[in-house]
Amino acid sequence: MGKIIKDSTNMKRATTMVRRISKKKKRVVTTIDSMPKELIGEVLARVASASFTDMFSAKLSCKTFHQVAEDRYIYKHVSLNNFPIVAWSPLNEMQQVFLTKCEECENPNLIFRQAVVDYFGGEQLESRLIIRRLDKAIQLGHIGAFYLRCILLIFSGNNELKERGVESLINMKKCKKYGSDLRAYRDELIGILNMIWVENSVLEDRPICCIMRDDHEKRRIWADINEDEATYCEACDIDNEIRLISSFFPHL
């Protein structure tokens, strides 16, 4: 009799424990569902901006996340860092749908990457059309697109446009907000260049920004200063920037 009572007591304890766990699960679900969709969207957008794989993992975690993650705002901010620049093999249906949504939602990272591929890959597009794409990416907050725009103007072959590009890049370097991150923008561009065939014939001749270059070069040699450290004026600084970028171009 005592054994039956003991078993009955254990059963009641187990039942109570299961009910408590069940209530906790229900409270968690209710908490997520009760959160404003805008707040969930902002959280997922931050996750997506760091890693699109983390975003997809979040989508699979619950129904609410899956629904909110399909919002245009998420696809506009999703990172493409781990997504191939050039597909060496055909994209599967899921990848194609993903990129199409990013394009429809005006993802600035996608616009920037496409502009780099089109220009440096030698696509027969007018420079102004590529500049227009970059302007769109800039409007959407992609600062690296502004850096690339300056580079393209300098390589344009037009003196007026080159001067405009030099002036813009000088101002960017001086800007406290963006100047300190300029290396990151350059590295982002170089990272893409390392993944594509650079074939634009415009890049064959490296533009010269400093009109006193020869004089400064003599001073550098006399002072025995390393070329990387030789900056005698703002235009010299831009020449060094162009040299760094050009070093990643193949011999066309």
PDB file of C-alpha atoms in Angstrom:
ATOM      1  CA  MET A   1       0.000   0.000   0.000  1.00  0.00           C
ATOM      2  CA  GLY A   2       2.843   2.353   0.925  1.00  0.00           C
ATOM      3  CA  LYS A   3       4.531   1.589  -2.412  1.00  0.00           C
ATOM      4  CA  ILE A   4       1.345   2.516  -4.321  1.00  0.00           C
ATOM      5  CA  ILE A   5       1.069   5.812  -2.438  1.00  0.00           C
ATOM      6  CA  LYS A   6       4.758   6.537  -3.104  1.00  0.00           C
ATOM      7  CA  ASP A   7       4.362   5.790  -6.833  1.00  0.00           C
ATOM      8  CA  SER A   8       1.258   7.944  -6.948  1.00  0.00           C
ATOM      9  CA  THR A   9       3.135  10.807  -5.276  1.00  0.00           C
ATOM     10  CA  ASN A  10       6.015  10.537  -7.758  1.00  0.00           C
ATOM     11  CA  MET A  11       3.543  10.533 -10.640  1.00  0.00           C
ATOM     12  CA  LYS A  12       1.937  13.712  -9.361  1.00  0.00           C
ATOM     13  CA  ARG A  13       5.353  15.378  -9.015  1.00  0.00           C
ATOM     14  CA  ALA A  14       6.303  14.370 -12.560  1.00  0.00           C
ATOM     15  CA  THR A  15       2.984  15.634 -13.915  1.00  0.00           C
ATOM     16  CA  THR A  16       3.413  18.943 -12.097  1.00  0.00           C
ATOM     17  CA  MET A  17       6.952  19.314 -13.481  1.00  0.00           C
ATOM     18  CA  VAL A  18       5.780  18.641 -17.048  1.00  0.00           C
ATOM     19  CA  ARG A  19       3.028  21.216 -16.670  1.00  0.00           C
ATOM     20  CA  ARG A  20       5.512  23.807 -15.394  1.00  0.00           C
ATOM     21  CA  ILE A  21       7.860  23.172 -18.337  1.00  0.00           C
ATOM     22  CA  SER A  22       4.931  23.366 -20.726  1.00  0.00           C
ATOM     23  CA  LYS A  23       3.817  26.671 -19.222  1.00  0.00           C
ATOM     24  CA  LYS A  24       7.333  28.064 -19.560  1.00  0.00           C
ATOM     25  CA  LYS A  25       7.423  27.124 -23.260  1.00  0.00           C
ATOM     26  CA  LYS A  26       4.047  28.746 -23.812  1.00  0.00           C
ATOM     27  CA  ARG A  27       5.217  31.907 -22.077  1.00  0.00           C
ATOM     28  CA  VAL A  28       8.298  32.083 -24.341  1.00  0.00           C
ATOM     29  CA  VAL A  29       6.201  31.722 -27.492  1.00  0.00           C
ATOM     30  CA  THR A  30       3.721  34.257 -26.208  1.00  0.00           C
ATOM     31  CA  THR A  31       6.551  36.708 -25.426  1.00  0.00           C
ATOM     32  CA  ILE A  32       7.954  36.505 -28.978  1.00  0.00           C
ATOM     33  CA  ASP A  33       4.512  36.810 -30.546  1.00  0.00           C
ATOM     34  CA  SER A  34       3.693  39.800 -28.385  1.00  0.00           C
ATOM     35  CA  MET A  35       6.807  41.722 -29.463  1.00  0.00           C
ATOM     36  CA  PRO A  36       6.218  44.486 -32.035  1.00  0.00           C
ATOM     37  CA  LYS A  37       6.991  43.231 -35.534  1.00  0.00           C
ATOM     38  CA  GLU A  38       9.033  46.393 -36.159  1.00  0.00           C
ATOM     39  CA  LEU A  39      11.321  45.558 -33.226  1.00  0.00           C
ATOM     40  CA  ILE A  40      11.775  41.953 -34.381  1.00  0.00           C
ATOM     41  CA  GLY A  41      12.480  43.252 -37.867  1.00  0.00           C
ATOM     42  CA  GLU A  42      15.163  45.623 -36.562  1.00  0.00           C
ATOM     43  CA  VAL A  43      16.830  42.800 -34.611  1.00  0.00           C
ATOM     44  CA  LEU A  44      16.780  40.458 -37.611  1.00  0.00           C
ATOM     45  CA  ALA A  45      18.083  43.228 -39.871  1.00  0.00           C
ATOM     46  CA  ARG A  46      21.112  43.611 -37.589  1.00  0.00           C
ATOM     47  CA  VAL A  47      21.646  39.862 -37.609  1.00  0.00           C
ATOM     48  CA  ALA A  48      21.319  39.825 -41.405  1.00  0.00           C
ATOM     49  CA  SER A  49      23.756  42.728 -41.830  1.00  0.00           C
ATOM     50  CA  ALA A  50      26.412  40.668 -40.039  1.00  0.00           C
ATOM     51  CA  SER A  51      25.758  37.272 -41.657  1.00  0.00           C
ATOM     52  CA  PHE A  52      23.147  35.998 -44.093  1.00  0.00           C
ATOM     53  CA  THR A  53      23.727  32.434 -42.789  1.00  0.00           C
ATOM     54  CA  ASP A  54      22.769  33.560 -39.276  1.00  0.00           C
ATOM     55  CA  MET A  55      19.664  35.178 -40.749  1.00  0.00           C
ATOM     56  CA  PHE A  56      18.602  31.914 -42.378  1.00  0.00           C
ATOM     57  CA  SER A  57      19.237  30.063 -39.114  1.00  0.00           C
ATOM     58  CA  ALA A  58      17.009  32.572 -37.323  1.00  0.00           C
ATOM     59  CA  LYS A  59      14.291  32.052 -39.945  1.00  0.00           C
ATOM     60  CA  LEU A  60      14.239  28.340 -39.140  1.00  0.00           C
ATOM     61  CA  SER A  61      14.021  28.874 -35.382  1.00  0.00           C
ATOM     62  CA  CYS A  62      10.359  29.905 -35.236  1.00  0.00           C
ATOM     63  CA  LYS A  63       7.382  30.820 -37.387  1.00  0.00           C
ATOM     64  CA  THR A  64       7.400  34.492 -36.348  1.00  0.00           C
ATOM     65  CA  PHE A  65      11.048  34.980 -37.310  1.00  0.00           C
ATOM     66  CA  HIS A  66      10.402  33.254 -40.633  1.00  0.00           C
ATOM     67  CA  GLN A  67       7.544  35.610 -41.452  1.00  0.00           C
ATOM     68  CA  VAL A  68       9.344  38.803 -40.406  1.00  0.00           C
ATOM     69  CA  ALA A  69      12.593  37.771 -42.166  1.00  0.00           C
ATOM     70  CA  GLU A  70      10.779  37.908 -45.516  1.00  0.00           C
ATOM     71  CA  ASP A  71      10.252  41.649 -45.155  1.00  0.00           C
ATOM     72  CA  ARG A  72      11.897  43.915 -47.755  1.00  0.00           C
ATOM     73  CA  TYR A  73      13.739  45.746 -44.965  1.00  0.00           C
ATOM     74  CA  ILE A  74      15.651  42.564 -44.085  1.00  0.00           C
ATOM     75  CA  TYR A  75      16.727  41.830 -47.663  1.00  0.00           C
ATOM     76  CA  LYS A  76      17.811  45.445 -48.038  1.00  0.00           C
ATOM     77  CA  HIS A  77      20.249  45.115 -45.130  1.00  0.00           C
ATOM     78  CA  VAL A  78      21.428  41.502 -45.456  1.00  0.00           C
ATOM     79  CA  SER A  79      25.183  40.995 -45.774  1.00  0.00           C
ATOM     80  CA  LEU A  80      26.584  39.290 -48.864  1.00  0.00           C
ATOM     81  CA  ASN A  81      30.128  38.876 -47.538  1.00  0.00           C
ATOM     82  CA  ASN A  82      30.030  35.079 -47.658  1.00  0.00           C
ATOM     83  CA  PHE A  83      28.154  34.963 -50.941  1.00  0.00           C
ATOM     84  CA  PRO A  84      30.268  34.355 -54.076  1.00  0.00           C
ATOM     85  CA  ILE A  85      31.052  37.468 -56.136  1.00  0.00           C
ATOM     86  CA  VAL A  86      31.042  35.478 -59.359  1.00  0.00           C
ATOM     87  CA  ALA A  87      29.198  32.177 -59.627  1.00  0.00           C
ATOM     88  CA  TRP A  88      31.652  29.754 -61.241  1.00  0.00           C
ATOM     89  CA  SER A  89      28.866  27.184 -61.320  1.00  0.00           C
ATOM     90  CA  PRO A  90      25.126  27.755 -61.912  1.00  0.00           C
ATOM     91  CA  LEU A  91      23.232  29.054 -58.870  1.00  0.00           C
ATOM     92  CA  ASN A  92      20.598  26.780 -57.422  1.00  0.00           C
ATOM     93  CA  GLU A  93      16.999  27.955 -57.280  1.00  0.00           C
ATOM     94  CA  MET A  94      17.189  29.071 -53.640  1.00  0.00           C
ATOM     95  CA  GLN A  95      20.306  31.168 -54.264  1.00  0.00           C
ATOM     96  CA  GLN A  96      18.776  32.749 -57.362  1.00  0.00           C
ATOM     97  CA  VAL A  97      15.587  33.625 -55.488  1.00  0.00           C
ATOM     98  CA  PHE A  98      17.662  35.136 -52.671  1.00  0.00           C
ATOM     99  CA  LEU A  99      19.666  37.385 -55.027  1.00  0.00           C
ATOM    100  CA  THR A 100      16.548  38.403 -56.930  1.00  0.00           C
ATOM    101  CA  LYS A 101      14.904  39.521 -53.679  1.00  0.00           C
ATOM    102  CA  CYS A 102      18.032  41.463 -52.702  1.00  0.00           C
ATOM    103  CA  GLU A 103      17.964  43.216 -56.085  1.00  0.00           C
ATOM    104  CA  GLU A 104      14.253  43.996 -55.833  1.00  0.00           C
ATOM    105  CA  CYS A 105      14.755  45.397 -52.317  1.00  0.00           C
ATOM    106  CA  GLU A 106      17.690  47.579 -53.477  1.00  0.00           C
ATOM    107  CA  ASN A 107      20.350  45.967 -51.327  1.00  0.00           C
ATOM    108  CA  PRO A 108      23.280  48.471 -51.456  1.00  0.00           C
ATOM    109  CA  ASN A 109      25.871  45.691 -51.054  1.00  0.00           C
ATOM    110  CA  LEU A 110      24.564  43.966 -54.161  1.00  0.00           C
ATOM    111  CA  ILE A 111      24.497  47.218 -56.145  1.00  0.00           C
ATOM    112  CA  PHE A 112      28.097  47.968 -55.109  1.00  0.00           C
ATOM    113  CA  ARG A 113      29.376  44.486 -55.955  1.00  0.00           C
ATOM    114  CA  GLN A 114      27.709  44.567 -59.362  1.00  0.00           C
ATOM    115  CA  ALA A 115      29.240  47.970 -60.132  1.00  0.00           C
ATOM    116  CA  VAL A 116      32.725  46.628 -59.279  1.00  0.00           C
ATOM    117  CA  VAL A 117      32.252  43.547 -61.473  1.00  0.00           C
ATOM    118  CA  ASP A 118      30.850  45.574 -64.381  1.00  0.00           C
ATOM    119  CA  TYR A 119      33.587  48.200 -64.352  1.00  0.00           C
ATOM    120  CA  PHE A 120      36.710  46.198 -63.576  1.00  0.00           C
ATOM    121  CA  GLY A 121      35.495  43.141 -65.465  1.00  0.00           C
ATOM    122  CA  GLY A 122      35.455  45.131 -68.706  1.00  0.00           C
ATOM    123  CA  GLU A 123      31.690  45.079 -69.307  1.00  0.00           C
ATOM    124  CA  GLN A 124      30.782  47.318 -72.242  1.00  0.00           C
ATOM    125  CA  LEU A 125      28.769  49.709 -70.107  1.00  0.00           C
ATOM    126  CA  GLU A 126      29.062  53.477 -70.103  1.00  0.00           C
ATOM    127  CA  SER A 127      30.927  54.767 -67.057  1.00  0.00           C
ATOM    128  CA  ARG A 128      28.044  57.100 -66.278  1.00  0.00           C
ATOM    129  CA  LEU A 129      25.704  54.124 -65.921  1.00  0.00           C
ATOM    130  CA  ILE A 130      28.065  52.507 -63.417  1.00  0.00           C
ATOM    131  CA  ILE A 131      28.446  55.868 -61.624  1.00  0.00           C
ATOM    132  CA  ARG A 132      24.654  56.042 -61.449  1.00  0.00           C
ATOM    133  CA  ARG A 133      24.587  52.644 -59.761  1.00  0.00           C
ATOM    134  CA  LEU A 134      27.198  53.778 -57.271  1.00  0.00           C
ATOM    135  CA  ASP A 135      25.217  56.953 -56.569  1.00  0.00           C
ATOM    136  CA  LYS A 136      22.234  54.750 -55.741  1.00  0.00           C
ATOM    137  CA  ALA A 137      24.346  52.642 -53.355  1.00  0.00           C
ATOM    138  CA  ILE A 138      25.679  55.845 -51.745  1.00  0.00           C
ATOM    139  CA  GLN A 139      22.133  57.135 -51.231  1.00  0.00           C
ATOM    140  CA  LEU A 140      21.349  53.828 -49.508  1.00  0.00           C
ATOM    141  CA  GLY A 141      24.263  54.322 -47.105  1.00  0.00           C
ATOM    142  CA  HIS A 142      27.113  52.336 -48.689  1.00  0.00           C
ATOM    143  CA  ILE A 143      30.202  54.491 -47.985  1.00  0.00           C
ATOM    144  CA  GLY A 144      32.501  52.092 -49.833  1.00  0.00           C
ATOM    145  CA  ALA A 145      30.565  53.012 -52.985  1.00  0.00           C
ATOM    146  CA  PHE A 146      31.626  56.640 -52.508  1.00  0.00           C
ATOM    147  CA  TYR A 147      35.272  55.547 -52.272  1.00  0.00           C
ATOM    148  CA  LEU A 148      34.924  53.523 -55.474  1.00  0.00           C
ATOM    149  CA  ARG A 149      33.206  56.444 -57.200  1.00  0.00           C
ATOM    150  CA  CYS A 150      36.264  58.599 -56.479  1.00  0.00           C
ATOM    151  CA  ILE A 151      38.569  55.922 -57.911  1.00  0.00           C
ATOM    152  CA  LEU A 152      36.487  55.623 -61.095  1.00  0.00           C
ATOM    153  CA  LEU A 153      36.511  59.388 -61.631  1.00  0.00           C
ATOM    154  CA  ILE A 154      40.295  59.445 -61.263  1.00  0.00           C
ATOM    155  CA  PHE A 155      40.629  56.659 -63.865  1.00  0.00           C
ATOM    156  CA  SER A 156      38.098  58.285 -66.206  1.00  0.00           C
ATOM    157  CA  GLY A 157      40.713  59.817 -68.515  1.00  0.00           C
ATOM    158  CA  ASN A 158      38.918  63.162 -68.276  1.00  0.00           C
ATOM    159  CA  ASN A 159      40.963  65.821 -66.448  1.00  0.00           C
ATOM    160  CA  GLU A 160      37.910  67.587 -65.063  1.00  0.00           C
ATOM    161  CA  LEU A 161      36.434  64.350 -63.704  1.00  0.00           C
ATOM    162  CA  LYS A 162      39.828  63.269 -62.389  1.00  0.00           C
ATOM    163  CA  GLU A 163      40.204  66.529 -60.435  1.00  0.00           C
ATOM    164  CA  ARG A 164      36.727  66.040 -59.026  1.00  0.00           C
ATOM    165  CA  GLY A 165      37.609  62.498 -57.946  1.00  0.00           C
ATOM    166  CA  VAL A 166      40.882  63.625 -56.350  1.00  0.00           C
ATOM    167  CA  GLU A 167      39.148  66.427 -54.454  1.00  0.00           C
ATOM    168  CA  SER A 168      36.389  64.091 -53.239  1.00  0.00           C
ATOM    169  CA  LEU A 169      38.885  61.472 -52.064  1.00  0.00           C
ATOM    170  CA  ILE A 170      40.967  64.122 -50.262  1.00  0.00           C
ATOM    171  CA  ASN A 171      37.842  65.339 -48.456  1.00  0.00           C
ATOM    172  CA  MET A 172      36.941  61.766 -47.589  1.00  0.00           C
ATOM    173  CA  LYS A 173      40.372  61.204 -46.056  1.00  0.00           C
ATOM    174  CA  LYS A 174      39.972  64.387 -43.987  1.00  0.00           C
ATOM    175  CA  CYS A 175      36.495  63.437 -42.761  1.00  0.00           C
ATOM    176  CA  LYS A 176      36.660  62.204 -39.151  1.00  0.00           C
ATOM    177  CA  LYS A 177      33.576  60.041 -39.617  1.00  0.00           C
ATOM    178  CA  TYR A 178      34.782  58.115 -42.686  1.00  0.00           C
ATOM    179  CA  GLY A 179      38.500  58.833 -43.043  1.00  0.00           C
ATOM    180  CA  SER A 180      39.526  56.405 -40.306  1.00  0.00           C
ATOM    181  CA  ASP A 181      37.645  53.589 -42.084  1.00  0.00           C
ATOM    182  CA  LEU A 182      39.108  54.307 -45.525  1.00  0.00           C
ATOM    183  CA  ARG A 183      41.402  51.273 -45.329  1.00  0.00           C
ATOM    184  CA  ALA A 184      38.370  49.051 -44.758  1.00  0.00           C
ATOM    185  CA  TYR A 185      36.714  50.451 -47.898  1.00  0.00           C
ATOM    186  CA  ARG A 186      39.909  49.865 -49.882  1.00  0.00           C
ATOM    187  CA  ASP A 187      40.237  46.322 -48.527  1.00  0.00           C
ATOM    188  CA  GLU A 188      36.610  45.607 -49.457  1.00  0.00           C
ATOM    189  CA  LEU A 189      37.305  46.696 -53.046  1.00  0.00           C
ATOM    190  CA  ILE A 190      40.574  44.746 -53.232  1.00  0.00           C
ATOM    191  CA  GLY A 191      38.809  41.690 -51.831  1.00  0.00           C
ATOM    192  CA  ILE A 192      36.372  41.739 -54.744  1.00  0.00           C
ATOM    193  CA  LEU A 193      39.139  42.396 -57.284  1.00  0.00           C
ATOM    194  CA  ASN A 194      40.920  39.276 -56.077  1.00  0.00           C
ATOM    195  CA  MET A 195      37.856  37.212 -56.987  1.00  0.00           C
ATOM    196  CA  ILE A 196      37.257  38.441 -60.540  1.00  0.00           C
ATOM    197  CA  TRP A 197      39.115  38.846 -63.832  1.00  0.00           C
ATOM    198  CA  VAL A 198      40.212  42.484 -64.134  1.00  0.00           C
ATOM    199  CA  GLU A 199      40.007  43.222 -67.860  1.00  0.00           C
ATOM    200  CA  ASN A 200      39.113  46.882 -68.292  1.00  0.00           C
ATOM    201  CA  SER A 201      41.643  48.420 -70.715  1.00  0.00           C
ATOM    202  CA  VAL A 202      41.130  51.854 -69.085  1.00  0.00           C
ATOM    203  CA  LEU A 203      43.193  50.538 -66.176  1.00  0.00           C
ATOM    204  CA  GLU A 204      46.318  49.998 -68.272  1.00  0.00           C
ATOM    205  CA  ASP A 205      47.673  53.488 -67.541  1.00  0.00           C
ATOM    206  CA  ARG A 206      47.845  54.574 -63.930  1.00  0.00           C
ATOM    207  CA  PRO A 207      46.716  58.215 -63.624  1.00  0.00           C
ATOM    208  CA  ILE A 208      49.005  60.771 -61.973  1.00  0.00           C
ATOM    209  CA  CYS A 209      47.348  63.142 -59.526  1.00  0.00           C
ATOM    210  CA  CYS A 210      50.305  65.229 -58.307  1.00  0.00           C
ATOM    211  CA  ILE A 211      51.693  67.615 -60.939  1.00  0.00           C
ATOM    212  CA  MET A 212      54.900  67.941 -58.859  1.00  0.00           C
ATOM    213  CA  ARG A 213      55.424  64.199 -58.793  1.00  0.00           C
ATOM    214  CA  ASP A 214      58.895  64.195 -60.401  1.00  0.00           C
ATOM    215  CA  ASP A 215      60.176  66.870 -58.035  1.00  0.00           C
ATOM    216  CA  HIS A 216      58.755  65.041 -55.033  1.00  0.00           C
ATOM    217  CA  GLU A 217      60.242  61.768 -56.262  1.00  0.00           C
ATOM    218  CA  LYS A 218      63.712  63.350 -56.367  1.00  0.00           C
ATOM    219  CA  ARG A 219      63.244  64.667 -52.838  1.00  0.00           C
ATOM    220  CA  ARG A 220      62.162  61.199 -51.709  1.00  0.00           C
ATOM    221  CA  ILE A 221      65.275  59.585 -53.211  1.00  0.00           C
ATOM    222  CA  TRP A 222      67.603  62.228 -51.738  1.00  0.00           C
ATOM    223  CA  ALA A 223      66.026  61.809 -48.306  1.00  0.00           C
ATOM    224  CA  ASP A 224      66.083  58.012 -48.655  1.00  0.00           C
ATOM    225  CA  ILE A 225      62.382  57.738 -47.732  1.00  0.00           C
ATOM    226  CA  ASN A 226      60.379  54.612 -48.459  1.00  0.00           C
ATOM    227  CA  GLU A 227      57.809  55.110 -51.249  1.00  0.00           C
ATOM    228  CA  ASP A 228      54.992  54.006 -48.931  1.00  0.00           C
ATOM    229  CA  GLU A 229      55.866  56.825 -46.528  1.00  0.00           C
ATOM    230  CA  ALA A 230      56.460  59.524 -49.134  1.00  0.00           C
ATOM    231  CA  THR A 231      53.624  62.044 -48.941  1.00  0.00           C
ATOM    232  CA  TYR A 232      54.554  65.640 -49.703  1.00  0.00           C
ATOM    233  CA  CYS A 233      51.090  66.941 -50.552  1.00  0.00           C
ATOM    234  CA  GLU A 234      47.457  65.848 -50.642  1.00  0.00           C
ATOM    235  CA  ALA A 235      47.733  64.856 -54.310  1.00  0.00           C
ATOM    236  CA  CYS A 236      50.752  62.679 -53.456  1.00  0.00           C
ATOM    237  CA  ASP A 237      48.595  60.942 -50.867  1.00  0.00           C
ATOM    238  CA  ILE A 238      46.004  60.163 -53.544  1.00  0.00           C
ATOM    239  CA  ASP A 239      48.750  58.902 -55.873  1.00  0.00           C
ATOM    240  CA  ASN A 240      49.766  56.465 -53.134  1.00  0.00           C
ATOM    241  CA  GLU A 241      46.145  55.356 -52.801  1.00  0.00           C
ATOM    242  CA  ILE A 242      45.898  54.736 -56.546  1.00  0.00           C
ATOM    243  CA  ARG A 243      49.202  52.861 -56.472  1.00  0.00           C
ATOM    244  CA  LEU A 244      47.889  50.548 -53.764  1.00  0.00           C
ATOM    245  CA  ILE A 245      44.770  49.799 -55.790  1.00  0.00           C
ATOM    246  CA  SER A 246      46.690  49.403 -59.065  1.00  0.00           C
ATOM    247  CA  SER A 247      49.057  46.879 -57.521  1.00  0.00           C
ATOM    248  CA  PHE A 248      46.177  44.406 -57.568  1.00  0.00           C
ATOM    249  CA  PHE A 249      45.541  44.847 -61.291  1.00  0.00           C
ATOM    250  CA  PRO A 250      47.024  42.206 -63.571  1.00  0.00           C
ATOM    251  CA  HIS A 251      49.221  43.320 -66.461  1.00  0.00           C
ATOM    252  CA  LEU A 252      46.540  44.001 -69.064  1.00  0.00           C
TER     253      LEU A 252
END
